[in-house]
Structures are given as structure tokens and as C-alpha cells.
XYZ file of N, CA and C in Angstrom:
372
model
N 22.094 -10.521 -19.852
C 22.972 -10.882 -18.763
C 23.778 -9.648 -18.369
N 23.833 -9.384 -17.100
C 24.567 -8.244 -16.565
C 25.677 -8.769 -15.680
N 26.882 -8.306 -15.894
C 28.001 -8.747 -15.069
C 28.508 -7.552 -14.287
N 28.424 -7.667 -12.966
C 28.890 -6.619 -12.082
C 29.764 -7.279 -11.039
N 30.968 -6.758 -10.814
C 31.814 -7.371 -9.805
C 32.832 -6.393 -9.272
N 33.223 -6.666 -8.070
C 34.359 -6.007 -7.448
C 35.333 -7.135 -7.193
N 36.525 -7.079 -7.729
C 37.383 -8.246 -7.603
C 38.740 -7.904 -7.033
N 39.300 -8.923 -6.436
C 40.654 -8.840 -5.928
C 41.208 -10.249 -5.846
N 42.392 -10.447 -6.352
C 43.060 -11.724 -6.168
C 43.837 -11.619 -4.867
N 43.587 -12.550 -3.978
C 44.213 -12.509 -2.662
C 45.134 -13.698 -2.476
N 46.395 -13.572 -2.740
C 47.304 -14.679 -2.487
C 47.697 -14.684 -1.009
N 46.919 -15.358 -0.201
C 47.198 -15.476 1.220
C 47.299 -16.956 1.553
N 47.915 -17.291 2.657
C 48.063 -18.691 3.015
C 47.541 -18.933 4.414
N 46.835 -20.042 4.556
C 46.458 -20.552 5.868
C 47.308 -21.786 6.095
N 47.127 -22.428 7.228
C 47.974 -23.568 7.543
C 47.813 -24.712 6.558
N 46.621 -24.906 5.974
C 46.423 -26.022 5.067
C 45.798 -25.641 3.722
N 45.627 -24.342 3.434
C 44.973 -23.932 2.194
C 45.667 -22.717 1.599
N 45.627 -22.633 0.263
C 46.092 -21.446 -0.449
C 44.869 -20.766 -1.044
N 44.596 -19.538 -0.611
C 43.450 -18.803 -1.111
C 43.856 -18.109 -2.410
N 43.142 -18.421 -3.476
C 43.479 -17.855 -4.772
C 42.677 -16.607 -5.101
N 41.363 -16.657 -4.907
C 40.507 -15.547 -5.299
C 39.428 -15.284 -4.253
N 39.072 -14.019 -4.154
C 37.903 -13.594 -3.376
C 37.247 -12.483 -4.172
N 35.961 -12.636 -4.446
C 35.216 -11.603 -5.170
C 33.866 -11.417 -4.520
N 33.405 -10.189 -4.512
C 32.038 -9.884 -4.124
C 31.286 -9.515 -5.391
N 30.282 -10.302 -5.704
C 29.453 -10.033 -6.879
C 28.149 -9.402 -6.413
N 27.772 -8.309 -7.042
C 26.497 -7.666 -6.768
C 25.588 -8.002 -7.955
N 24.498 -8.733 -7.666
C 23.606 -9.185 -8.720
C 22.253 -8.479 -8.553
N 21.877 -7.598 -9.491
C 20.597 -6.889 -9.408
C 19.403 -7.856 -9.471
N 18.201 -7.379 -9.101
C 17.009 -8.228 -9.181
C 16.809 -8.808 -10.582
N 16.451 -10.089 -10.628
C 16.196 -10.808 -11.884
C 17.350 -10.710 -12.877
N 18.577 -10.671 -12.378
C 19.755 -10.628 -13.247
C 20.689 -11.784 -12.898
N 21.717 -11.940 -13.708
C 22.714 -12.991 -13.518
C 24.104 -12.384 -13.591
N 25.003 -12.895 -12.767
C 26.410 -12.499 -12.813
C 27.212 -13.714 -13.250
N 28.154 -13.483 -14.120
C 29.011 -14.561 -14.634
C 30.447 -14.161 -14.346
N 31.067 -14.835 -13.378
C 32.413 -14.504 -12.912
C 33.424 -15.486 -13.506
N 34.428 -14.967 -14.208
C 35.466 -15.798 -14.828
C 36.718 -15.792 -13.964
N 37.291 -16.971 -13.739
C 38.525 -17.103 -12.963
C 39.584 -17.766 -13.842
N 40.658 -17.044 -14.083
C 41.793 -17.565 -14.844
C 42.636 -18.384 -13.868
N 42.485 -19.705 -13.916
C 43.145 -20.582 -12.948
C 44.626 -20.744 -13.283
N 45.433 -21.068 -12.263
C 46.873 -21.265 -12.486
C 47.125 -22.368 -13.511
N 48.184 -22.212 -14.272
C 48.554 -23.194 -15.291
C 49.372 -24.318 -14.684
N 48.761 -24.976 -13.699
C 49.380 -26.139 -13.053
C 48.261 -27.034 -12.536
N 48.498 -28.326 -12.436
C 47.465 -29.217 -11.893
C 47.116 -28.816 -10.458
N 45.852 -28.992 -10.100
C 45.432 -28.666 -8.744
C 43.989 -29.059 -8.491
N 43.638 -29.044 -7.207
C 42.281 -29.313 -6.765
C 41.835 -28.099 -5.959
N 40.647 -27.598 -6.244
C 40.167 -26.353 -5.654
C 38.774 -26.547 -5.067
N 38.449 -25.723 -4.086
C 37.098 -25.676 -3.560
C 36.537 -24.290 -3.860
N 35.321 -24.277 -4.393
C 34.627 -23.034 -4.695
C 33.524 -22.880 -3.654
N 33.509 -21.733 -2.968
C 32.502 -21.462 -1.949
C 31.780 -20.175 -2.294
N 30.458 -20.204 -2.207
C 29.631 -19.013 -2.418
C 28.814 -18.797 -1.162
N 28.840 -17.568 -0.654
C 28.158 -17.225 0.591
C 27.406 -15.922 0.386
N 26.158 -15.866 0.907
C 25.369 -14.652 0.793
C 24.369 -14.556 1.936
N 24.139 -13.344 2.399
C 23.109 -13.068 3.402
C 21.880 -12.453 2.743
N 21.854 -12.414 1.430
C 20.760 -11.787 0.683
C 19.500 -12.646 0.723
N 18.383 -12.008 0.422
C 17.119 -12.725 0.326
C 17.066 -13.436 -1.022
N 16.743 -14.711 -1.020
C 16.717 -15.529 -2.221
C 15.439 -15.332 -3.006
N 15.220 -16.193 -3.961
C 16.040 -17.350 -4.295
C 17.251 -16.985 -5.159
N 18.329 -17.745 -4.932
C 19.573 -17.598 -5.693
C 19.923 -18.947 -6.319
N 20.472 -18.903 -7.514
C 20.954 -20.115 -8.167
C 22.447 -19.968 -8.393
N 23.202 -21.002 -7.992
C 24.650 -21.018 -8.137
C 25.021 -22.117 -9.127
N 25.968 -21.808 -10.009
C 26.408 -22.784 -11.016
C 27.914 -22.680 -11.171
N 28.603 -23.827 -11.146
C 30.052 -23.895 -11.330
C 30.319 -24.575 -12.671
N 31.139 -23.901 -13.509
C 31.358 -24.348 -14.882
C 32.856 -24.477 -15.153
N 33.243 -25.606 -15.768
C 34.624 -25.833 -16.215
C 34.740 -25.328 -17.648
N 35.823 -24.597 -17.942
C 36.042 -24.045 -19.279
C 37.383 -24.546 -19.807
N 37.344 -25.119 -21.003
C 38.566 -25.521 -21.703
C 38.407 -25.059 -23.141
N 39.286 -24.158 -23.567
C 39.162 -23.501 -24.866
C 37.783 -22.834 -24.922
N 36.932 -23.215 -25.851
C 35.596 -22.611 -25.967
C 34.503 -23.508 -25.401
N 34.874 -24.658 -24.850
C 33.888 -25.618 -24.353
C 33.618 -25.392 -22.867
N 32.327 -25.323 -22.492
C 31.910 -25.157 -21.106
C 31.137 -26.388 -20.650
N 31.442 -26.873 -19.430
C 30.756 -28.025 -18.857
C 30.333 -27.668 -17.442
N 29.040 -27.831 -17.146
C 28.543 -27.565 -15.798
C 28.982 -28.680 -14.864
N 29.639 -28.312 -13.757
C 30.086 -29.283 -12.760
C 29.083 -29.433 -11.626
N 28.473 -28.333 -11.212
C 27.519 -28.371 -10.099
C 26.575 -27.196 -10.231
N 25.348 -27.414 -9.754
C 24.356 -26.342 -9.751
C 23.433 -26.553 -8.560
N 23.066 -25.447 -7.910
C 22.183 -25.528 -6.753
C 21.332 -24.270 -6.677
N 20.101 -24.446 -6.219
C 19.194 -23.308 -6.024
C 18.891 -23.216 -4.536
N 18.994 -22.018 -3.999
C 18.775 -21.784 -2.568
C 17.598 -20.837 -2.401
N 16.638 -21.254 -1.579
C 15.417 -20.479 -1.374
C 15.388 -19.761 -0.030
N 16.444 -19.789 0.737
C 16.421 -19.203 2.075
C 16.360 -17.683 2.026
N 16.020 -17.093 3.160
C 15.942 -15.631 3.268
C 17.241 -15.084 3.833
N 18.327 -15.719 3.552
C 19.655 -15.366 4.040
C 20.418 -16.652 4.309
N 21.657 -16.529 4.710
C 22.494 -17.695 5.025
C 22.621 -18.680 3.863
N 22.785 -18.178 2.650
C 23.027 -19.044 1.502
C 24.488 -19.494 1.564
N 24.716 -20.771 1.367
C 26.088 -21.281 1.320
C 26.121 -22.465 0.356
N 27.107 -22.421 -0.556
C 27.243 -23.453 -1.574
C 28.722 -23.787 -1.715
N 29.030 -25.081 -1.776
C 30.410 -25.547 -1.951
C 30.466 -26.492 -3.142
N 31.535 -26.388 -3.903
C 31.749 -27.292 -5.018
C 33.253 -27.508 -5.192
N 33.611 -28.693 -5.587
C 35.013 -29.016 -5.864
C 35.278 -28.776 -7.346
N 36.470 -28.258 -7.633
C 36.898 -28.016 -9.003
C 38.253 -28.680 -9.197
N 38.269 -29.797 -9.923
C 39.511 -30.510 -10.209
C 40.073 -29.992 -11.532
N 41.367 -29.690 -11.526
C 42.051 -29.213 -12.728
C 43.308 -30.076 -12.901
N 43.128 -31.348 -13.306
C 44.245 -32.291 -13.313
C 45.377 -31.957 -14.275
N 45.071 -31.286 -15.371
C 46.106 -30.937 -16.346
C 46.596 -29.504 -16.192
N 45.876 -28.706 -15.426
C 46.236 -27.299 -15.268
C 45.908 -26.458 -16.488
N 44.986 -26.937 -17.329
C 44.664 -26.247 -18.581
C 43.249 -25.673 -18.609
N 42.511 -25.823 -17.517
C 41.118 -25.403 -17.509
C 40.908 -24.181 -16.626
N 39.870 -23.432 -16.941
C 39.512 -22.265 -16.154
C 38.127 -22.476 -15.562
N 37.705 -21.524 -14.759
C 36.491 -21.652 -13.968
C 35.558 -20.471 -14.215
N 34.265 -20.766 -14.333
C 33.242 -19.733 -14.362
C 32.250 -20.052 -13.259
N 31.877 -19.026 -12.494
C 30.836 -19.163 -11.480
C 29.688 -18.249 -11.898
N 28.500 -18.829 -12.016
C 27.313 -18.059 -12.371
C 26.407 -17.942 -11.150
N 25.866 -16.753 -10.953
C 24.948 -16.498 -9.848
C 23.714 -15.831 -10.442
N 22.549 -16.440 -10.255
C 21.298 -15.865 -10.735
C 20.462 -15.437 -9.540
N 20.005 -14.195 -9.563
C 19.170 -13.650 -8.498
C 17.726 -13.601 -9.000
N 16.855 -14.406 -8.401
C 15.446 -14.443 -8.802
C 14.563 -13.572 -7.928
N 15.164 -12.786 -7.055
C 14.398 -11.877 -6.209
C 13.975 -10.679 -7.048
N 12.676 -10.366 -7.100
C 12.223 -9.257 -7.939
C 12.422 -7.876 -7.322
N 12.824 -7.817 -6.050
C 12.858 -6.538 -5.341
C 14.266 -6.063 -5.003
N 15.141 -6.967 -4.571
C 16.436 -6.504 -4.062
C 17.617 -7.199 -4.738
N 18.729 -6.483 -4.754
C 19.983 -7.030 -5.272
C 20.541 -8.055 -4.285
N 21.397 -8.902 -4.796
C 22.064 -9.903 -3.959
C 23.562 -9.642 -3.981
N 24.172 -9.687 -2.816
C 25.629 -9.602 -2.706
C 26.128 -10.991 -2.342
N 26.969 -11.552 -3.209
C 27.459 -12.914 -3.029
C 28.984 -12.896 -3.016
N 29.560 -13.469 -1.974
C 31.015 -13.614 -1.898
C 31.401 -14.937 -2.541
N 32.354 -14.872 -3.470
C 32.856 -16.053 -4.159
C 34.302 -16.250 -3.724
N 34.598 -17.430 -3.182
C 35.938 -17.731 -2.669
C 36.444 -18.990 -3.358
N 37.639 -18.927 -3.917
C 38.274 -20.090 -4.535
C 39.528 -20.404 -3.730
N 39.595 -21.646 -3.240
C 40.674 -22.073 -2.370
C 41.372 -23.283 -2.991
N 42.699 -23.260 -2.999
C 43.443 -24.423 -3.466
C 43.595 -25.389 -2.305
N 43.195 -26.639 -2.524
C 43.301 -27.651 -1.487
C 44.705 -28.256 -1.499
N 45.155 -28.735 -0.344
C 46.509 -29.318 -0.289
C 46.588 -30.585 -1.135
N 47.772 -30.832 -1.677
C 48.009 -32.040 -2.463
C 47.989 -33.245 -1.545
N 47.377 -34.319 -2.018
C 47.277 -35.520 -1.183
C 48.108 -36.630 -1.714
């Protein structure tokens, strides 16, 4: 497993959302990137979005982490030749869990650049 990332935490606000993280992951051919997000220590509901214009296939996986235990929340494989988009909800009711996003690039020829965006949804 190879982990390559360029990261920045972007605390910006839109009218109805708080953007927590934005990362661009570069995943080499036949490799996987595993991105860890240290979530705020407060209850919240988040949306995880992955977007890529790379040639697939790409596999996206969203994982909940509590202590040493990992649980897969959502997984999707995209076979398109660009315009990959994946959304998943991440509920953190106790504020004690963290997030891992895994991206697997099954393209044997080219690297994949995937933008990972984590957004806090408004309280309802």
C-alpha cells in the first residue's frame, strides 16, 4: 500500500455548510491511497465527496474508525473514463470516531488524482 497526499485543512464556511477538509490524493497505477481524517471531538453529521477526472477503474471506500476498530460504511467502484463522483454520509453521533477514505486505482497505465472533500452538514 502506498500513501501519497497533498493535504490542507480548509476551515471555510458557505451559507449552509462547514467545509472541514480538502485533499488531493495522487494514486499511482495499481496502488491504493489511505487518507486519515482526524474528525472534530464533537457530535456531527458529515458528507464525504470524492471527485476525479482520471481514467478508471477506481474504487472508493469510506471507513469509520473508533480506537483500533474499523468498519466500512460505503464502497463503490467506478468504471468511467473520467467524471468519477462518489458521495457518502458519515455520522459521528458521539464525536469520538474518525474517518478513513481509501482510493484504489486499478488502471495499469496512469495515476489517478482524486479530490476528497469532507463537509459538515447543518444540524437539523
